[in-house]
Coordinates of C-alpha atoms in Angstrom, one line a residue:
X1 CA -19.0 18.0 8.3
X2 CA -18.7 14.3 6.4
X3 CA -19.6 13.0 9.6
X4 CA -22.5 15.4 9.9
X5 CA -23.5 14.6 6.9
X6 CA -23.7 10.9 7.1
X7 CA -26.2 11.0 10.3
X8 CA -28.6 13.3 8.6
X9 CA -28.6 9.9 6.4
X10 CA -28.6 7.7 9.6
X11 CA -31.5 9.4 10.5
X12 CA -34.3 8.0 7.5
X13 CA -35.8 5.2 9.3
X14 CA -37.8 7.3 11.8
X15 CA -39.3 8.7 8.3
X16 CA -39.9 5.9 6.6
X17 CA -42.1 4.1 9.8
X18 CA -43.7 7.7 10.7
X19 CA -45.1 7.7 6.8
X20 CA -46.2 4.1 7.4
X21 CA -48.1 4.8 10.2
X22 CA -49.8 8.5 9.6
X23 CA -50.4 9.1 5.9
X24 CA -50.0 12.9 5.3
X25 CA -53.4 14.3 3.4
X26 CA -54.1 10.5 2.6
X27 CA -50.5 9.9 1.1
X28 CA -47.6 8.4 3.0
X29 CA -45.6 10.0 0.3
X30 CA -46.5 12.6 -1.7
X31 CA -46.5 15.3 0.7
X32 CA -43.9 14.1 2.9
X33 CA -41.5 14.4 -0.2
X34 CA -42.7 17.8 -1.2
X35 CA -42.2 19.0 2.5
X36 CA -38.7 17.6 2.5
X37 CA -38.2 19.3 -0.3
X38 CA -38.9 23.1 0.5
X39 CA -37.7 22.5 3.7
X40 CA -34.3 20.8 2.6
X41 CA -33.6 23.7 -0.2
X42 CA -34.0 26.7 2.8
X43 CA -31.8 24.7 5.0
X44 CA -28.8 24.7 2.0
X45 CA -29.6 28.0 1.2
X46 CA -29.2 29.0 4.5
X47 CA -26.2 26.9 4.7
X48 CA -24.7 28.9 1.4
X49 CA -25.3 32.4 3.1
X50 CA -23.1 32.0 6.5
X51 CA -20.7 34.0 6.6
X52 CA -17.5 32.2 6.3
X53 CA -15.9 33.0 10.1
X54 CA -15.6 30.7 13.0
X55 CA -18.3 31.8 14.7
X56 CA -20.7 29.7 11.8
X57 CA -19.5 26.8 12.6
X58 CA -22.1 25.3 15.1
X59 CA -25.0 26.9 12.8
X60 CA -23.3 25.0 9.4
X61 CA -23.0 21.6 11.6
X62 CA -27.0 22.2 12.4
X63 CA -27.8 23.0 8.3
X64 CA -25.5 20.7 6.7
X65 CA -27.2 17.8 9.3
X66 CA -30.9 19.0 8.8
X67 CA -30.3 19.1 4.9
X68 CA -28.3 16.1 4.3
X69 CA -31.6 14.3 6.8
X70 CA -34.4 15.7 3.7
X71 CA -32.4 14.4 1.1
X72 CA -32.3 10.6 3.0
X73 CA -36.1 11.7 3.4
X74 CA -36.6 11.5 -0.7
X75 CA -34.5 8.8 -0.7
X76 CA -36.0 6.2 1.5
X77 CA -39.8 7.2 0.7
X78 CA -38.9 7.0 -3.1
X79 CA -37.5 3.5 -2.5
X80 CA -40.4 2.8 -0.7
X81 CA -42.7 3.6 -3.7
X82 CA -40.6 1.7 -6.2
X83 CA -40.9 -1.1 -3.9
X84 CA -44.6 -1.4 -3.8
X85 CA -44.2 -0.6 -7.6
X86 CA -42.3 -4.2 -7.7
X87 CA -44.6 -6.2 -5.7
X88 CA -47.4 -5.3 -8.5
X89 CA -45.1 -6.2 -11.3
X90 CA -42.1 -8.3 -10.2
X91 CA -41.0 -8.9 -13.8
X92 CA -40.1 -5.4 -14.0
X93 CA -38.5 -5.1 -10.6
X94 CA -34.8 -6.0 -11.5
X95 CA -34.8 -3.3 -15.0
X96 CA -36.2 -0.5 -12.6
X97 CA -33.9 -1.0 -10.1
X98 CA -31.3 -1.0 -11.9
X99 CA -32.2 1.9 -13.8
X100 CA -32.8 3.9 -10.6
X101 CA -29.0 3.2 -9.2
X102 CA -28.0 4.2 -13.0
X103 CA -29.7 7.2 -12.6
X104 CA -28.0 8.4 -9.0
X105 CA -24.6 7.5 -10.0
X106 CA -25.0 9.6 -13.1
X107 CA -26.1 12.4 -10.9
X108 CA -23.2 12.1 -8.5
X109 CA -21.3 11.8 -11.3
X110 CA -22.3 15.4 -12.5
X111 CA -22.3 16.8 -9.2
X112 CA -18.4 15.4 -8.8
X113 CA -17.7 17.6 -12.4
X114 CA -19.6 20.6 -11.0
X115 CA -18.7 20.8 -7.5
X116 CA -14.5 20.4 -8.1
X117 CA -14.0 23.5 -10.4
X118 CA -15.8 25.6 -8.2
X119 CA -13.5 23.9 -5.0
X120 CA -10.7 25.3 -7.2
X121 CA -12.1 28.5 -7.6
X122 CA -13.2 28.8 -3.8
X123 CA -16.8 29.2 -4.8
X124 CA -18.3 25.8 -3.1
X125 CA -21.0 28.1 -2.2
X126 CA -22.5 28.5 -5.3
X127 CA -22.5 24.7 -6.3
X128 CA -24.4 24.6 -2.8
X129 CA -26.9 27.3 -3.9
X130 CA -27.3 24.7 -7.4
X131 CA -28.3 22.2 -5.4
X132 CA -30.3 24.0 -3.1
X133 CA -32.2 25.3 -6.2
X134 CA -32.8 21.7 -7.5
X135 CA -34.2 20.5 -5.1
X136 CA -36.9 23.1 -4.3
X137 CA -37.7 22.4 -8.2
X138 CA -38.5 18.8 -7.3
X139 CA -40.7 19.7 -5.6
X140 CA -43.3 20.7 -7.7
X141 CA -42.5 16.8 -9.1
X142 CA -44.1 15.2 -6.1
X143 CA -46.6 18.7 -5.6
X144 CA -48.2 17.2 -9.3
X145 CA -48.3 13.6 -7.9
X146 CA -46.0 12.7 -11.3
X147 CA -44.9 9.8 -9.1
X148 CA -48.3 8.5 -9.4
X149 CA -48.9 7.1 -5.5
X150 CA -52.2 5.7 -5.0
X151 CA -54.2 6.5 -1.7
X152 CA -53.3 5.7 1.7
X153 CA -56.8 3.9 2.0
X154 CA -56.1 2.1 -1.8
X155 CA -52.6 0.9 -0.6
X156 CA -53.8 -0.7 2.4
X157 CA -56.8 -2.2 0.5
X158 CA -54.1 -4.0 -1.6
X159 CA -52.0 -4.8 1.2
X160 CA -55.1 -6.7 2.5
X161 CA -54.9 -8.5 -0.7
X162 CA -51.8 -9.3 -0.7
X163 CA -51.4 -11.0 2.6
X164 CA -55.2 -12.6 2.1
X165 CA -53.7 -14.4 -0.8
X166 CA -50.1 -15.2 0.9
X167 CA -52.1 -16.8 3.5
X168 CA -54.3 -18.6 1.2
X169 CA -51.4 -20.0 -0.4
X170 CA -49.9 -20.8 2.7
X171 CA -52.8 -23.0 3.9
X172 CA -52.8 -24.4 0.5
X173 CA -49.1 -25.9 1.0
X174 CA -50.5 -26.9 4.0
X175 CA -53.1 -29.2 3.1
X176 CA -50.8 -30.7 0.3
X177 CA -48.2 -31.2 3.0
X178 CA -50.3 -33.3 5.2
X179 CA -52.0 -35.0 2.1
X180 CA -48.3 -36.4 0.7
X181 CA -47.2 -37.1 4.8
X182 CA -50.3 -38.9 6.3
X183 CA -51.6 -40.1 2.8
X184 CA -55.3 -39.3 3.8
X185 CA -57.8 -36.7 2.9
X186 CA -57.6 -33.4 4.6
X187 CA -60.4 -31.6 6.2
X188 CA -61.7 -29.0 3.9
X189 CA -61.1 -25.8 5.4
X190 CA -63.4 -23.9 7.6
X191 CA -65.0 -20.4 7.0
X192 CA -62.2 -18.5 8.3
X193 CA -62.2 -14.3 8.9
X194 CA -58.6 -14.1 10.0
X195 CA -57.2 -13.6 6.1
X196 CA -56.9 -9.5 6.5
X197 CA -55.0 -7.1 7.3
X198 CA -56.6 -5.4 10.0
X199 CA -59.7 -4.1 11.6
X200 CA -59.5 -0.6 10.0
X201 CA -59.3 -1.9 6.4
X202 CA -60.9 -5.0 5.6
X203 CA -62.8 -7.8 7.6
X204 CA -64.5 -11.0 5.5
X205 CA -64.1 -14.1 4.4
X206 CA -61.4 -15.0 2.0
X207 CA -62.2 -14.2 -1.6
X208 CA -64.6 -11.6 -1.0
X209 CA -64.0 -8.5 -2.1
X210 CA -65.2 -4.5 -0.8
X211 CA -65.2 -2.2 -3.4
X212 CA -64.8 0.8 -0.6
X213 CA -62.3 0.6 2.5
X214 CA -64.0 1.6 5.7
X215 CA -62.6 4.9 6.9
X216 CA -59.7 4.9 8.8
X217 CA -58.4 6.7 12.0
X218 CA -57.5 10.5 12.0
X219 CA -55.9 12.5 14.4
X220 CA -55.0 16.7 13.8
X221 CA -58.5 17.9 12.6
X222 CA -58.0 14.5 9.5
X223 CA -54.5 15.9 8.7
X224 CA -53.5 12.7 9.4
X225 CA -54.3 8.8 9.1
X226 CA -53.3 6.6 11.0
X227 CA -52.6 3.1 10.0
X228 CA -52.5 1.3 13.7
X229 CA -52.3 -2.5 11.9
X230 CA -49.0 -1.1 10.3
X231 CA -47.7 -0.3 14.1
X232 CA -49.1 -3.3 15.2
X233 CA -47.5 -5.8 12.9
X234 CA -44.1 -4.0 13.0
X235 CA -43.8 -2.8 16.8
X236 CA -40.3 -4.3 16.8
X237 CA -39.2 -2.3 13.5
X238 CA -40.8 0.6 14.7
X239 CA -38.9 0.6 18.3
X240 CA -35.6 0.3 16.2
X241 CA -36.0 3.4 14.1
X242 CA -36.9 5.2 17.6
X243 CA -33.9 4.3 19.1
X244 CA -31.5 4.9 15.6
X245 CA -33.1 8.4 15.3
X246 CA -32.7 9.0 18.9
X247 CA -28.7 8.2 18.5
X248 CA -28.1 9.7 15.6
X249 CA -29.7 12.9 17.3
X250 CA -27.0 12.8 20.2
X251 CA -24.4 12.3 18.3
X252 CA -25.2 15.5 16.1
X253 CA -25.0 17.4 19.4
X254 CA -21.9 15.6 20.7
X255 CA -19.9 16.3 17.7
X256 CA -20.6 20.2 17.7
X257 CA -20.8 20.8 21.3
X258 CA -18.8 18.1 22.8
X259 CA -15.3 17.2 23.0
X260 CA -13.5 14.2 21.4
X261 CA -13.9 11.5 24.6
X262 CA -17.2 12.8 24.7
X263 CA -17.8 11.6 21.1
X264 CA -16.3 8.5 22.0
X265 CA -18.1 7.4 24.7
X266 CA -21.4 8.4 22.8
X267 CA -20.5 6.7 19.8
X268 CA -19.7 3.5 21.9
X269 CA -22.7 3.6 23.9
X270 CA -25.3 3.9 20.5
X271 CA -23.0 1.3 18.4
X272 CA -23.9 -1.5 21.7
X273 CA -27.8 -0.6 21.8
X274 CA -28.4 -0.1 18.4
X275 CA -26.4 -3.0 17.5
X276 CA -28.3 -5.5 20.2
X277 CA -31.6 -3.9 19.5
X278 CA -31.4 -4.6 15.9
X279 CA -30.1 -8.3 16.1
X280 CA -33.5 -9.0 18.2
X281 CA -36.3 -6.5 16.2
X282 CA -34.9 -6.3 12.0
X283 CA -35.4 -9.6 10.1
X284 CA -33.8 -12.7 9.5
X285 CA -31.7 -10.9 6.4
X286 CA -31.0 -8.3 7.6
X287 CA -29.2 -9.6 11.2
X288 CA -27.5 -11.9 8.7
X289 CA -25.8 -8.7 7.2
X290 CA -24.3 -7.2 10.5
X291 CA -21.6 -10.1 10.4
X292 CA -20.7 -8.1 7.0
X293 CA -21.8 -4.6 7.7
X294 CA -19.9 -4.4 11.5
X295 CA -16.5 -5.2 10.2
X296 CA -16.2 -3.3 6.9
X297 CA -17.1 0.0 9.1
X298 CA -15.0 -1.2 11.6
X299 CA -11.8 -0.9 9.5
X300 CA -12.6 1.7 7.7
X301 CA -11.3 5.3 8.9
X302 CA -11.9 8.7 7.4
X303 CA -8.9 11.4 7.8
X304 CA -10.8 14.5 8.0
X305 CA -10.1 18.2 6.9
X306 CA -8.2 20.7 8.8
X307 CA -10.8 21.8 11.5
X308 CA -10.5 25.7 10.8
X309 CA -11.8 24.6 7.0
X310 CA -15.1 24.0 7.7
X311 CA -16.8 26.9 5.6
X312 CA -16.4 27.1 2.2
X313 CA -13.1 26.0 2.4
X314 CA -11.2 28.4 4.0
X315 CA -9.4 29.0 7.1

């Protein structure tokens, strides 16, 4: 069930890069977290209501794996809110951050105080039904918009921004570069149109400024928006988080259907190709991390339960 667990968690990037791409009712958050929500709360409940027998095992695996994946859902798309948060006002970036990790750890913290009496007591059902409940209530959090999330159409407007003035400062660098090196005067710049961040969103020269964002793609009767330039610039990232969702998927089945060479072989064959896929698509940081990341797992081993205690912990 741990292991169950931890790939409805593998599972986030193919969230975070769908949100990127098709903004849901003109959010790529706000009603991707709400629908996470409801949806992750009926799975749980669901989960609490089997009847504790063998024959619920395969249908716990599926719940327990479709739950733990809506709770990484909140997870990554409220990281990626705080992060845009941060680029707007980096001062502030360290104190929220570490005020968000503050806040987790006290909630695992509770959860630990709750969830081990009722272990004792052979009631794990009902701290399953608590959390269940809590996090259908959040959803009326991200229903309200309390997060405050801008517009798709606003966030890539400042994302044009952003990179216009990155590239700005870039060529600025530039110039001053060549004017220490070659100790002559530079060419002043031409009238360039390049400084944006795509057709769909804004098209100028640098320093001008739309007040409105010309309307994007839509696909599903405008349910959706689609932000092509975000595919685009990120084809490699978003070819990663295929194939990671995509493995993560097969091992789910593996594990409940399959037997133990069977999840051996599987688990080989995704480590190789998402392991090679990510050293040639994720950035410079982040390949710099697998000479970390690949060992520590590699040591590590979890001793699981009995298997006939797999539902509310009896045999």
């Amino acid at each position: 069930m741990a292991n169950l667990a931890s790939m409805g968690w593998s599972m986030k990037p193919i969230t975070a890069m769908f949100s990127d791409i098709f903004s849901f009712f003109g959010y790529t958050k706000r009603w991707y977290l709400a629908v996470s929500c409801v949806v992750g709360a009926a799975f749980a409940l669901a989960f609490a209501l089997l009847p504790p027998a063998k024959a619920s095992a395969a249908p716990a695996a599926a719940f327990v794996f479709l739950t733990s994946f809506t709770k990484a859902n909140v997870d990554i798309l409220t990281q990626g809110h705080y992060s845009r948060l941060i680029r707007r006002i980096p001062l502030a970036g360290s104190s929220l951050v570490s005020w968000v990790w503050w806040w987790v750890l006290l909630g695992s913290l509770v959860a630990s105080v709750i969830a081990g009496p009722l272990a004792d007591a052979s009631l794990e059902w009902i701290g399953v039904i608590v959390a269940a409940t809590l996090q259908f209530v959040t959803t009326f959090f991200f229903v309200m918009n309390w997060y405050g999330e801008n517009k798709n159409r606003v966030n890539r407007a400042e994302d044009a921004k952003f990179m216009r003035a990155n590239l700005l400062e870039e060529r600025k660098d530039s110039s001053e570069r060549l004017r220490e090196d070659d100790d002559t005067a530079v060419a002043e710049m031409g009238n360039h149109s390049m400084l944006v961040l795509s057709d769909e969103v804004c098209a100028g020269v640098p320093g001008e400024e739309k007040d409105e964002v010309p309307p994007l793609p839509t696909c599903c009767c405008g349910v959706f928006e689609v932000n092509k330039e975000v595919a685009r610039r990120n084809w490699r990232i978003v070819l990663y988080c295929l194939l990671v969702a995509a493995g993560s998927v097969v091992m789910a089945i593996v594990t409940v259907l399959g037997d133990i060479w069977s999840l051996l072989y599987a688990c080989l064959a995704r480590f190789r190709c998402c392991l090679r896929l990510r050293l040639l698509c994720t950035p410079v940081g982040d390949r710099q991390g697998e000479f970390v990341y690949v060992p520590q797992h590699g040591v590590v081993h979890s001793a699981p339960r009995c298997p006939g205690q797999l539902l509310h912990g009896q045999a």
